[in-house]
Tab-separated table of N, CA, C and O in Angstrom:
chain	number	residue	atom	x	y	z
E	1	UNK	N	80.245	104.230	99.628
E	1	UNK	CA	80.465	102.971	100.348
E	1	UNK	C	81.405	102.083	99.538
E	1	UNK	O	81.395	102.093	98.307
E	2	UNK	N	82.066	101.459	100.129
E	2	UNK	CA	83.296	100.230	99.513
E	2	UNK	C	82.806	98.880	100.127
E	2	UNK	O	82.316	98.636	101.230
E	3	UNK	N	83.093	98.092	99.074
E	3	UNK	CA	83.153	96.472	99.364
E	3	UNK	C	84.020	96.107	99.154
E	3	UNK	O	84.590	96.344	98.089
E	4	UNK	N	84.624	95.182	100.317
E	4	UNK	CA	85.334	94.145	99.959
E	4	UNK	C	85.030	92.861	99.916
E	4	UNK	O	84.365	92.254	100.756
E	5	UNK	N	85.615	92.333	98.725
E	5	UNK	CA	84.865	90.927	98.725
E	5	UNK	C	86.066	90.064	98.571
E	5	UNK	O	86.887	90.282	97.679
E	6	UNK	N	86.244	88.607	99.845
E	6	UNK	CA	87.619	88.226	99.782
E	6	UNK	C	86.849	86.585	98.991
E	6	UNK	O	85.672	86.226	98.964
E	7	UNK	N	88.112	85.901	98.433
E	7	UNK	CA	88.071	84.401	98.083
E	7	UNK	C	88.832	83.744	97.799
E	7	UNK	O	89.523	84.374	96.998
E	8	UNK	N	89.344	82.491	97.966
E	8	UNK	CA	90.194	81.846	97.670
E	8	UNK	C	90.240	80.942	98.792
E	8	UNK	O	91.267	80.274	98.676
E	9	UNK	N	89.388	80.510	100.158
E	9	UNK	CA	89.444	80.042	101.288
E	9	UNK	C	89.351	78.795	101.095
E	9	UNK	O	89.231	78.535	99.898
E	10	UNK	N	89.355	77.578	102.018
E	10	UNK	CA	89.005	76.174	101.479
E	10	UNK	C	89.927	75.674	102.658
E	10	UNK	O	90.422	76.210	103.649
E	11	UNK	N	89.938	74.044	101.953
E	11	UNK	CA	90.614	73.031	103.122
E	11	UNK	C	91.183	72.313	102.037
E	11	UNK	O	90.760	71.691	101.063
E	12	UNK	N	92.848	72.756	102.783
E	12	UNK	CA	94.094	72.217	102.422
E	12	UNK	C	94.779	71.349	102.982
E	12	UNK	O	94.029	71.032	103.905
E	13	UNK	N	95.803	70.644	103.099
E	13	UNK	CA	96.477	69.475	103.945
E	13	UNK	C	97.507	70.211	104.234
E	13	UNK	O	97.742	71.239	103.600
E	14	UNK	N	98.415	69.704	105.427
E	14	UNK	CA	99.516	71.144	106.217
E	14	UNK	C	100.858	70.475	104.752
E	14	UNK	O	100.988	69.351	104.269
E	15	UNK	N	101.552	71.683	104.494
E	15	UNK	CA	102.231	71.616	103.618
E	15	UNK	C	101.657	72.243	102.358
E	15	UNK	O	102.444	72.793	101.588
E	16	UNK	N	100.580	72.219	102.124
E	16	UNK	CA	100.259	73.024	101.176
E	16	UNK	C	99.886	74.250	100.987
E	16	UNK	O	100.036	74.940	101.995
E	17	UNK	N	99.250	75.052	99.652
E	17	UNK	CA	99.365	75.991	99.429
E	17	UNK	C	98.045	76.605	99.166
E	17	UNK	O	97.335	75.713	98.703
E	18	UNK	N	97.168	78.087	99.275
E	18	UNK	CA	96.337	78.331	98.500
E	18	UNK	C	96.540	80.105	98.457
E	18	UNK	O	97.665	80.494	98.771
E	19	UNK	N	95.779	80.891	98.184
E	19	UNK	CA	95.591	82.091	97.351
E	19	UNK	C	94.654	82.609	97.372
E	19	UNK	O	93.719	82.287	96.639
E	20	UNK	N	94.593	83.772	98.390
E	20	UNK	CA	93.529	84.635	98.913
E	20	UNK	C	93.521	85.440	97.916
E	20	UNK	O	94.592	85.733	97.383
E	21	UNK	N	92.102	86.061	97.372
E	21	UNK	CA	92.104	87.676	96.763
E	21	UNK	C	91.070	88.355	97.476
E	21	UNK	O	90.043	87.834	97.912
E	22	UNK	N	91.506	89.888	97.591
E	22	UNK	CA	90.417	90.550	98.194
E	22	UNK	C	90.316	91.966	96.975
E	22	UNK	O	91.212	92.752	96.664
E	23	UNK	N	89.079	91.907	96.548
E	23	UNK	CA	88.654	92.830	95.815
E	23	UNK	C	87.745	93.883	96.131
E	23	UNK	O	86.569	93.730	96.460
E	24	UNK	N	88.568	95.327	95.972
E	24	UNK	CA	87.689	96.338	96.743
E	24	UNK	C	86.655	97.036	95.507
E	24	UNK	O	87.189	97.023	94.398
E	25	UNK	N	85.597	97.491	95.538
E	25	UNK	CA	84.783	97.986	94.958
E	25	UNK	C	84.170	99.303	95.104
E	25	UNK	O	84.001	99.501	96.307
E	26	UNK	N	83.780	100.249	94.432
E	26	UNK	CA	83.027	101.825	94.643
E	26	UNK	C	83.792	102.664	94.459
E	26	UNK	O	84.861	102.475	93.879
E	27	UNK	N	83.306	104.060	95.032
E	27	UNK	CA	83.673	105.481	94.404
E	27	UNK	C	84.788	106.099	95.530
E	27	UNK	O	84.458	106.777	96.503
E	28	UNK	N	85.801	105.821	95.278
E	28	UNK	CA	86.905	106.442	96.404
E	28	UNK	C	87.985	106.918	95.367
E	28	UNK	O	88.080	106.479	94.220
E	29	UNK	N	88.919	108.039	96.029
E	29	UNK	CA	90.304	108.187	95.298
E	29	UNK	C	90.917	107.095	95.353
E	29	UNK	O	91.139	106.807	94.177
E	30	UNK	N	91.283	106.393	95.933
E	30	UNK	CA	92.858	106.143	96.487
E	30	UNK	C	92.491	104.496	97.614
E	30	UNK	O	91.445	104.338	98.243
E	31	UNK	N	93.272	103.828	97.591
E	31	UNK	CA	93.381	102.897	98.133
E	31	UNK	C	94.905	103.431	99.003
E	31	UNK	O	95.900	103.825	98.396
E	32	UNK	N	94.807	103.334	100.525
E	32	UNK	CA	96.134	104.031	101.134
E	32	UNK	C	97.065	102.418	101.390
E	32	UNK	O	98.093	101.927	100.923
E	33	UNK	N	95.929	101.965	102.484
E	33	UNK	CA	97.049	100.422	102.440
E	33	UNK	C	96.098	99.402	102.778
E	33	UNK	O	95.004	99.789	103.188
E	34	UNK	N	96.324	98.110	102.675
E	34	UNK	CA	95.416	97.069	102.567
E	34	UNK	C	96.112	96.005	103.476
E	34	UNK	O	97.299	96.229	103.714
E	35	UNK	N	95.596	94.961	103.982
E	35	UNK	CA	95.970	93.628	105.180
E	35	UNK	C	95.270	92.846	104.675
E	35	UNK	O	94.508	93.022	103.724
E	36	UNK	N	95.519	91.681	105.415
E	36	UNK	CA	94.887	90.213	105.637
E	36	UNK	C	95.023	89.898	107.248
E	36	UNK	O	96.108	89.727	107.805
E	37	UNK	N	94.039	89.860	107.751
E	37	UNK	CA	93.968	89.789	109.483
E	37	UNK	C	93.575	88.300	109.343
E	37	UNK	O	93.347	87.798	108.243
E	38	UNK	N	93.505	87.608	110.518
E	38	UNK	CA	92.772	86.349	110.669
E	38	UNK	C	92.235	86.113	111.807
E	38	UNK	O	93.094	86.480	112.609
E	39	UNK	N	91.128	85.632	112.528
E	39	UNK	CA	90.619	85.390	113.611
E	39	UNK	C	90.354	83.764	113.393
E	39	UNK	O	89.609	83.327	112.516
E	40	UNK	N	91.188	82.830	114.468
E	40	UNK	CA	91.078	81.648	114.993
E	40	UNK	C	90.110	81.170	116.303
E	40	UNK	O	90.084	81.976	117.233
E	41	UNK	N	89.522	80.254	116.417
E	41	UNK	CA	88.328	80.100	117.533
E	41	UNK	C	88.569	80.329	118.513
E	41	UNK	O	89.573	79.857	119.046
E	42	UNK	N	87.779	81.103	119.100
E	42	UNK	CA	88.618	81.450	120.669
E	42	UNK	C	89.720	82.641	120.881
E	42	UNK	O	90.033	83.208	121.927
E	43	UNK	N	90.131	82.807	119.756
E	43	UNK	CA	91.459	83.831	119.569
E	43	UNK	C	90.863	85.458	119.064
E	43	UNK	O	89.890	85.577	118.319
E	44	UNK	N	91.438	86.329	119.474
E	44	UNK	CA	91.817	87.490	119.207
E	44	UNK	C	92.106	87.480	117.459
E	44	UNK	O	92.614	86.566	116.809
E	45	UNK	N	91.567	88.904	116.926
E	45	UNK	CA	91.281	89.031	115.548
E	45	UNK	C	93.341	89.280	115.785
E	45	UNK	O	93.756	89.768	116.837
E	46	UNK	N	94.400	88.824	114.567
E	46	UNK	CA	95.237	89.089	115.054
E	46	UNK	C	95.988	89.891	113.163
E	46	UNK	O	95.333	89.928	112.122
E	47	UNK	N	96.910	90.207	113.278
E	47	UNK	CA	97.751	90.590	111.901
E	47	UNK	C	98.149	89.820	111.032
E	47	UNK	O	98.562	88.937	111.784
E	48	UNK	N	98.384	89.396	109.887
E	48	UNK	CA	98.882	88.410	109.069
E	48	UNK	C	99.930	89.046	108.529
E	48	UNK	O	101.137	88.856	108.676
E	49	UNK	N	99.067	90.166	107.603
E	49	UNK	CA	100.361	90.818	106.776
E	49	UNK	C	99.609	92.408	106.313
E	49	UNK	O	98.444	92.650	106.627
E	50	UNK	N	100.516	93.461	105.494
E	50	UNK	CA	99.694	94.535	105.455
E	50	UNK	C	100.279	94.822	104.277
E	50	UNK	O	101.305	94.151	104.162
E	51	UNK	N	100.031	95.706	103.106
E	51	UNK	CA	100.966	96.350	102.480
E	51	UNK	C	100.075	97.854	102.073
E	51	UNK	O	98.914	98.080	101.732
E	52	UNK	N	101.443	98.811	102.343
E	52	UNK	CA	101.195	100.122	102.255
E	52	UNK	C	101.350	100.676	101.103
E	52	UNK	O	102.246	100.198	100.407
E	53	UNK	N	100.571	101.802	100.558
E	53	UNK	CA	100.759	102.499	99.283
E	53	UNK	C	101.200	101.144	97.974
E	53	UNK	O	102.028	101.089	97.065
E	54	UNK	N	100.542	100.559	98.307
E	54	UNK	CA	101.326	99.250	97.140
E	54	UNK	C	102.632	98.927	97.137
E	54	UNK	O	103.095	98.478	96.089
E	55	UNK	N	103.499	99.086	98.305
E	55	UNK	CA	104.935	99.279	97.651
E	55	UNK	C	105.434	98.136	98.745
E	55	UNK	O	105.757	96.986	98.448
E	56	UNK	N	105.421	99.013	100.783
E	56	UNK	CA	105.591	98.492	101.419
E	56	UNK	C	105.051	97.654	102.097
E	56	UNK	O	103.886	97.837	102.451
E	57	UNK	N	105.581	96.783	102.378
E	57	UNK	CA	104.830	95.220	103.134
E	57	UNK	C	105.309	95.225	104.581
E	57	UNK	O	106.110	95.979	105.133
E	58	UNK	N	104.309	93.738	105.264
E	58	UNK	CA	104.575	93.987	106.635
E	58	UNK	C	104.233	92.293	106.852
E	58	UNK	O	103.667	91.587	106.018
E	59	UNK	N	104.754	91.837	108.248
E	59	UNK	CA	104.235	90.372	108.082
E	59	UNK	C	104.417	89.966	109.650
E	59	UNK	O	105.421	90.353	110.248
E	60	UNK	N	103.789	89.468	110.063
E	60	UNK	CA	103.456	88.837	110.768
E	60	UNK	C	104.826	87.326	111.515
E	60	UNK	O	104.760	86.134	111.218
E	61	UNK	N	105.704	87.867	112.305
E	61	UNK	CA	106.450	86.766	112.238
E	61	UNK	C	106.296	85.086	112.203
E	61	UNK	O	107.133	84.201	112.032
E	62	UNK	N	104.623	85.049	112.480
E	62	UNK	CA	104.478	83.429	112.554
E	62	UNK	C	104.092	82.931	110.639
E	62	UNK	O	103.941	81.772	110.254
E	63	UNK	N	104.029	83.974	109.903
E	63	UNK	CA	104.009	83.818	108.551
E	63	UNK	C	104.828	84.220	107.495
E	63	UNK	O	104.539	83.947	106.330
E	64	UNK	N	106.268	85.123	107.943
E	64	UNK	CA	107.483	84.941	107.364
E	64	UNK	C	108.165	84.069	106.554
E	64	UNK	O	108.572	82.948	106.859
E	65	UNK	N	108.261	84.598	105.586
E	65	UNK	CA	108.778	83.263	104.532
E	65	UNK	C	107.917	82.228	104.309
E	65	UNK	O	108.442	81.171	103.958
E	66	UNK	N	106.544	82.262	104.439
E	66	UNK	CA	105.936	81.319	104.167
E	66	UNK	C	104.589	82.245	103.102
E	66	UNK	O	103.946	81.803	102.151
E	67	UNK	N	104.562	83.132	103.515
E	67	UNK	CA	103.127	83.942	102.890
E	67	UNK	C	103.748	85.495	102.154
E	67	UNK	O	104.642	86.266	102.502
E	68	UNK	N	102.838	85.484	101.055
E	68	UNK	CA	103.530	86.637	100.556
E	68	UNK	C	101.830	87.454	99.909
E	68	UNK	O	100.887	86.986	99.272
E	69	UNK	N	102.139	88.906	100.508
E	69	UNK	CA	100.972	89.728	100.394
E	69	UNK	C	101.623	90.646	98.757
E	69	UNK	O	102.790	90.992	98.571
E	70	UNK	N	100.567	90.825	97.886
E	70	UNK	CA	100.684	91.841	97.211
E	70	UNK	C	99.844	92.707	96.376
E	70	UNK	O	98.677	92.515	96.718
E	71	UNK	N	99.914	93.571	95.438
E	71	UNK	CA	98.435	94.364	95.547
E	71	UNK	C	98.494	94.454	93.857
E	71	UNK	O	99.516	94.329	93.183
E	72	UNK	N	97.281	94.676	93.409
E	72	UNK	CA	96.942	94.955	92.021
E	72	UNK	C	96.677	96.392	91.955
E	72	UNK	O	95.529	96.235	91.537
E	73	UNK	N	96.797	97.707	92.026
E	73	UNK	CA	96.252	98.400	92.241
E	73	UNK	C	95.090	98.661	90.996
E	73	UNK	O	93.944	99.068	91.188
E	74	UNK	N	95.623	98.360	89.848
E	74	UNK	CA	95.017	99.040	88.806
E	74	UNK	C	93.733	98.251	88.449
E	74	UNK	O	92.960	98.606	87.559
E	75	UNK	N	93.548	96.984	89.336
E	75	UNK	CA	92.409	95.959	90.017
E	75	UNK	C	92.215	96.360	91.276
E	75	UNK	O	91.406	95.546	91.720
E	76	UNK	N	92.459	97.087	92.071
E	76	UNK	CA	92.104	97.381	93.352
E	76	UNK	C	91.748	95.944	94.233
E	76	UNK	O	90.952	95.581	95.099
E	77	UNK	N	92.749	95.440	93.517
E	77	UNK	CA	92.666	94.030	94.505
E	77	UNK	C	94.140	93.273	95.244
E	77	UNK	O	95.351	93.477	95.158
E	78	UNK	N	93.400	92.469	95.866
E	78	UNK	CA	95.208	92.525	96.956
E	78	UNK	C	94.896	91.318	96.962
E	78	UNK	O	93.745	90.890	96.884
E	79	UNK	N	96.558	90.241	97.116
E	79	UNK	CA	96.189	88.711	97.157
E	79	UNK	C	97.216	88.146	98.189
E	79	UNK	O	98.259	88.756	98.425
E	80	UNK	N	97.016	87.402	98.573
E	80	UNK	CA	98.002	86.867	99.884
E	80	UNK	C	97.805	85.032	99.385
E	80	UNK	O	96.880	84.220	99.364
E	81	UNK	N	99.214	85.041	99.051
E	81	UNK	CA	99.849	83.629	98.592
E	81	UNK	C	100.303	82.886	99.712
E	81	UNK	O	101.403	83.023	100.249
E	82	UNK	N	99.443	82.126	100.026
E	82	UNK	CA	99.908	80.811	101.251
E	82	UNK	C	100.472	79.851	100.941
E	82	UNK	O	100.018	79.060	100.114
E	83	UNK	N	101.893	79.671	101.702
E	83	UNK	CA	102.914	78.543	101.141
E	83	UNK	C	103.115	77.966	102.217
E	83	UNK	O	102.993	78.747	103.161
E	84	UNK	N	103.549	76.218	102.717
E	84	UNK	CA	103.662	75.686	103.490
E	84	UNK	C	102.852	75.926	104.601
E	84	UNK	O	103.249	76.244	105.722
E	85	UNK	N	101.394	75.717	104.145
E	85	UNK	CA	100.587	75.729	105.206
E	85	UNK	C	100.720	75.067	106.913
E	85	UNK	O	101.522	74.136	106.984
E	86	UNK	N	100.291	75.305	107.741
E	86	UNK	CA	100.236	74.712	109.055
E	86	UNK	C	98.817	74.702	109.333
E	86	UNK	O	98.047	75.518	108.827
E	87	UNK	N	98.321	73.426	110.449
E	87	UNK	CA	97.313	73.935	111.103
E	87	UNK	C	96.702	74.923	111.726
E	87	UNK	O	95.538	75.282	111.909
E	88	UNK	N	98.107	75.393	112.099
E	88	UNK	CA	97.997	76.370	113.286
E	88	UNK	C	97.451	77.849	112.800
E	88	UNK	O	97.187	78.845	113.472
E	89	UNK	N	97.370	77.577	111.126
E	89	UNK	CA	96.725	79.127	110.225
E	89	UNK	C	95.483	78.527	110.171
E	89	UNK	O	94.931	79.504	109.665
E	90	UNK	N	94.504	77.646	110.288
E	90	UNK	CA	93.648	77.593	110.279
E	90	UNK	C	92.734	78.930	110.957
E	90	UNK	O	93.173	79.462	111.976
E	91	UNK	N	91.659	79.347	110.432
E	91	UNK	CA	91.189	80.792	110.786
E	91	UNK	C	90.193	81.373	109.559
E	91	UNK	O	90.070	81.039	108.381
E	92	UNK	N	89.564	82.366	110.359
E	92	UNK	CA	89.266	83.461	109.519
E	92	UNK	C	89.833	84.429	108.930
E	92	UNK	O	90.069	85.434	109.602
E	93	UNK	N	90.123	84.403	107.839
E	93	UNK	CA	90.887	85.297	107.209
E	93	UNK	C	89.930	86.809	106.314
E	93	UNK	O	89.337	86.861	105.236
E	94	UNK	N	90.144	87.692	107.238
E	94	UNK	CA	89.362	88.887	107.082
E	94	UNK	C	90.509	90.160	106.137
E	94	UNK	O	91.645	90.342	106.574
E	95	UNK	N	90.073	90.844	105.010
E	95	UNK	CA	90.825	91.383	104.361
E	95	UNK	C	90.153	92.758	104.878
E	95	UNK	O	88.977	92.869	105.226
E	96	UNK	N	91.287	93.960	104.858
E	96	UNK	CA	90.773	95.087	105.657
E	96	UNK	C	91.647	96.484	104.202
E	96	UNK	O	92.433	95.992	103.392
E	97	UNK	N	91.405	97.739	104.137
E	97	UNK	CA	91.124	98.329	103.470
E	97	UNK	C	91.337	99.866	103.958
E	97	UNK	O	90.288	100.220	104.497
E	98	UNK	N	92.261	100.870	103.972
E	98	UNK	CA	91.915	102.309	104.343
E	98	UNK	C	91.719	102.986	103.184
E	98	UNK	O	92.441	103.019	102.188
E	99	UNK	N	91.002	103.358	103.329
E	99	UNK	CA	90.505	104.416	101.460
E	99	UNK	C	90.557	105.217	101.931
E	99	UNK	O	90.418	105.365	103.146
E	100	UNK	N	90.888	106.421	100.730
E	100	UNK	CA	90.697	107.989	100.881
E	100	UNK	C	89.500	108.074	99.533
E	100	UNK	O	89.081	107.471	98.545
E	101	UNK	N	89.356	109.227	100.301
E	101	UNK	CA	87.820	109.752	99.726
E	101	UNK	C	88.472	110.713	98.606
E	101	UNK	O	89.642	110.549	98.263
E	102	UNK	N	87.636	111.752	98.036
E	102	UNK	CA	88.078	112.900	97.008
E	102	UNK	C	87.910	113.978	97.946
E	102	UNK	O	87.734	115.045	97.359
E	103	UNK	N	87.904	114.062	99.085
E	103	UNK	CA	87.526	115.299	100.180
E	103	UNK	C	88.659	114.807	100.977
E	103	UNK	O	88.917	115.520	101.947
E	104	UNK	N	89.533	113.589	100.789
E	104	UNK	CA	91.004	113.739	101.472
E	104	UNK	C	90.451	113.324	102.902
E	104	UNK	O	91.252	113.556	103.807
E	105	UNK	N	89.454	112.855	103.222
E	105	UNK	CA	89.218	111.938	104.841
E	105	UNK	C	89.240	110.488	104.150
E	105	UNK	O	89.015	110.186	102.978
E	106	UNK	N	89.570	109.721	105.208
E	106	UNK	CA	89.953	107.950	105.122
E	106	UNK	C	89.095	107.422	106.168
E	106	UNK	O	88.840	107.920	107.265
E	107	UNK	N	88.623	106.149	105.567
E	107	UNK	CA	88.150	105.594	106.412
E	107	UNK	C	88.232	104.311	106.101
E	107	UNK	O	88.486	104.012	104.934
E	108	UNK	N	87.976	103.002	107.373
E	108	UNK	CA	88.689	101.468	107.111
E	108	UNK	C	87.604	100.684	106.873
E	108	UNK	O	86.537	100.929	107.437
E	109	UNK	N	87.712	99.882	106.207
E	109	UNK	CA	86.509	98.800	105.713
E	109	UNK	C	86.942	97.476	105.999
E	109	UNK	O	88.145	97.388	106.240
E	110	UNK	N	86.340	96.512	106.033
E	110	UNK	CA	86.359	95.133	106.549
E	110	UNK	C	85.828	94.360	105.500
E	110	UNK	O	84.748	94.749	105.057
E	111	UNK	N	86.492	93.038	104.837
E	111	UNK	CA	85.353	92.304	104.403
E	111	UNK	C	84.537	91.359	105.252
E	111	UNK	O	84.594	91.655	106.446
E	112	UNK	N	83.917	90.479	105.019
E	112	UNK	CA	82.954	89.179	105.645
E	112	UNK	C	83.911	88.099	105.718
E	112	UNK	O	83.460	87.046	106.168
E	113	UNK	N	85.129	88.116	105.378
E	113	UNK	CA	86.161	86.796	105.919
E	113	UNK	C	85.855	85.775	104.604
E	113	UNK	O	85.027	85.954	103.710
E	114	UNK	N	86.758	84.687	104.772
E	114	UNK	CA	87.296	84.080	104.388
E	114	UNK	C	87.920	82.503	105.159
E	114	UNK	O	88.924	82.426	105.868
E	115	UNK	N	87.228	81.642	104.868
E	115	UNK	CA	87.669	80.460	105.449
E	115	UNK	C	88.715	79.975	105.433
E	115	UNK	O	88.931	80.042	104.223
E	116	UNK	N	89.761	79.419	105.938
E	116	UNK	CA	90.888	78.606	105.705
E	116	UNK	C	90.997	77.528	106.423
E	116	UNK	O	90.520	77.741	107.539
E	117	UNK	N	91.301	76.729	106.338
E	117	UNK	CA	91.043	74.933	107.060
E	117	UNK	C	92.293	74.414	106.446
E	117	UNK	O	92.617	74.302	105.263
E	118	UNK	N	93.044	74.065	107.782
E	118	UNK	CA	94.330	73.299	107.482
E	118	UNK	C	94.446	72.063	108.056
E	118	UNK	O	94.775	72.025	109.242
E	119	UNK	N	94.205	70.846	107.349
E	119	UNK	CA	94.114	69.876	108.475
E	119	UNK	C	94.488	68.375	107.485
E	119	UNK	O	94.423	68.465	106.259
E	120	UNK	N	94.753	67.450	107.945
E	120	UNK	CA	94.648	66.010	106.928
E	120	UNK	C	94.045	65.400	107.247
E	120	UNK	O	93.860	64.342	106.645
């Protein structure tokens, strides 16, 4: 079994900045690729950003140039840097996970989210 455990959530004023980490835990080979999803009230769980094999990244056009995902591997932890916040990121910010096993099957893990509150 794997955990992820995300933090860095809170309430910021729009324009500012904060710094998600999501730290995965347990007995797996391989970390394949890792995200930051977010679910807003009422809204659909939606994409933020992803990065694959540690190398390649992916983003979300409403967080372009404003957020930057990247991974620790040798911490098996991944952090997503929020710059020029908006309200409109206000959300749950859920960090997600595909591991490979030592038997070469993958499977996706979820953490428990992460608060973010953008407001003055």
């Amino acid at each position: 079994q794997v955990q992820l455990v995300e933090s860095g959530g809170g309430l910021v004023q729009p324009g500012g900045s904060l710094r998600l980490s999501c730290a995965a835990s347990g007995s797996f080979f391989s970390i394949s690729a890792m995200g930051w999803y977010r679910q807003a009230p009422g809204k659909e769980r939606e994409l933020v950003a992803t990065v694959i094999s540690g190398v390649s990244t992916n983003y979300a056009d409403s967080v372009k140039g404003r957020f930057a995902i990247s991974r620790d591997s040798a911490k098996n932890t991944m952090y997503l840097q929020m710059n020029s916040l908006k309200p409109e990121d206000t959300a749950v910010y859920f960090c997600y996970a595909r591991v490979r096993y030592y038997n070469n099957s993958l499977k996706d893990y979820w953490g428990r989210g992460t608060q973010v509150t953008v407001s003055s």
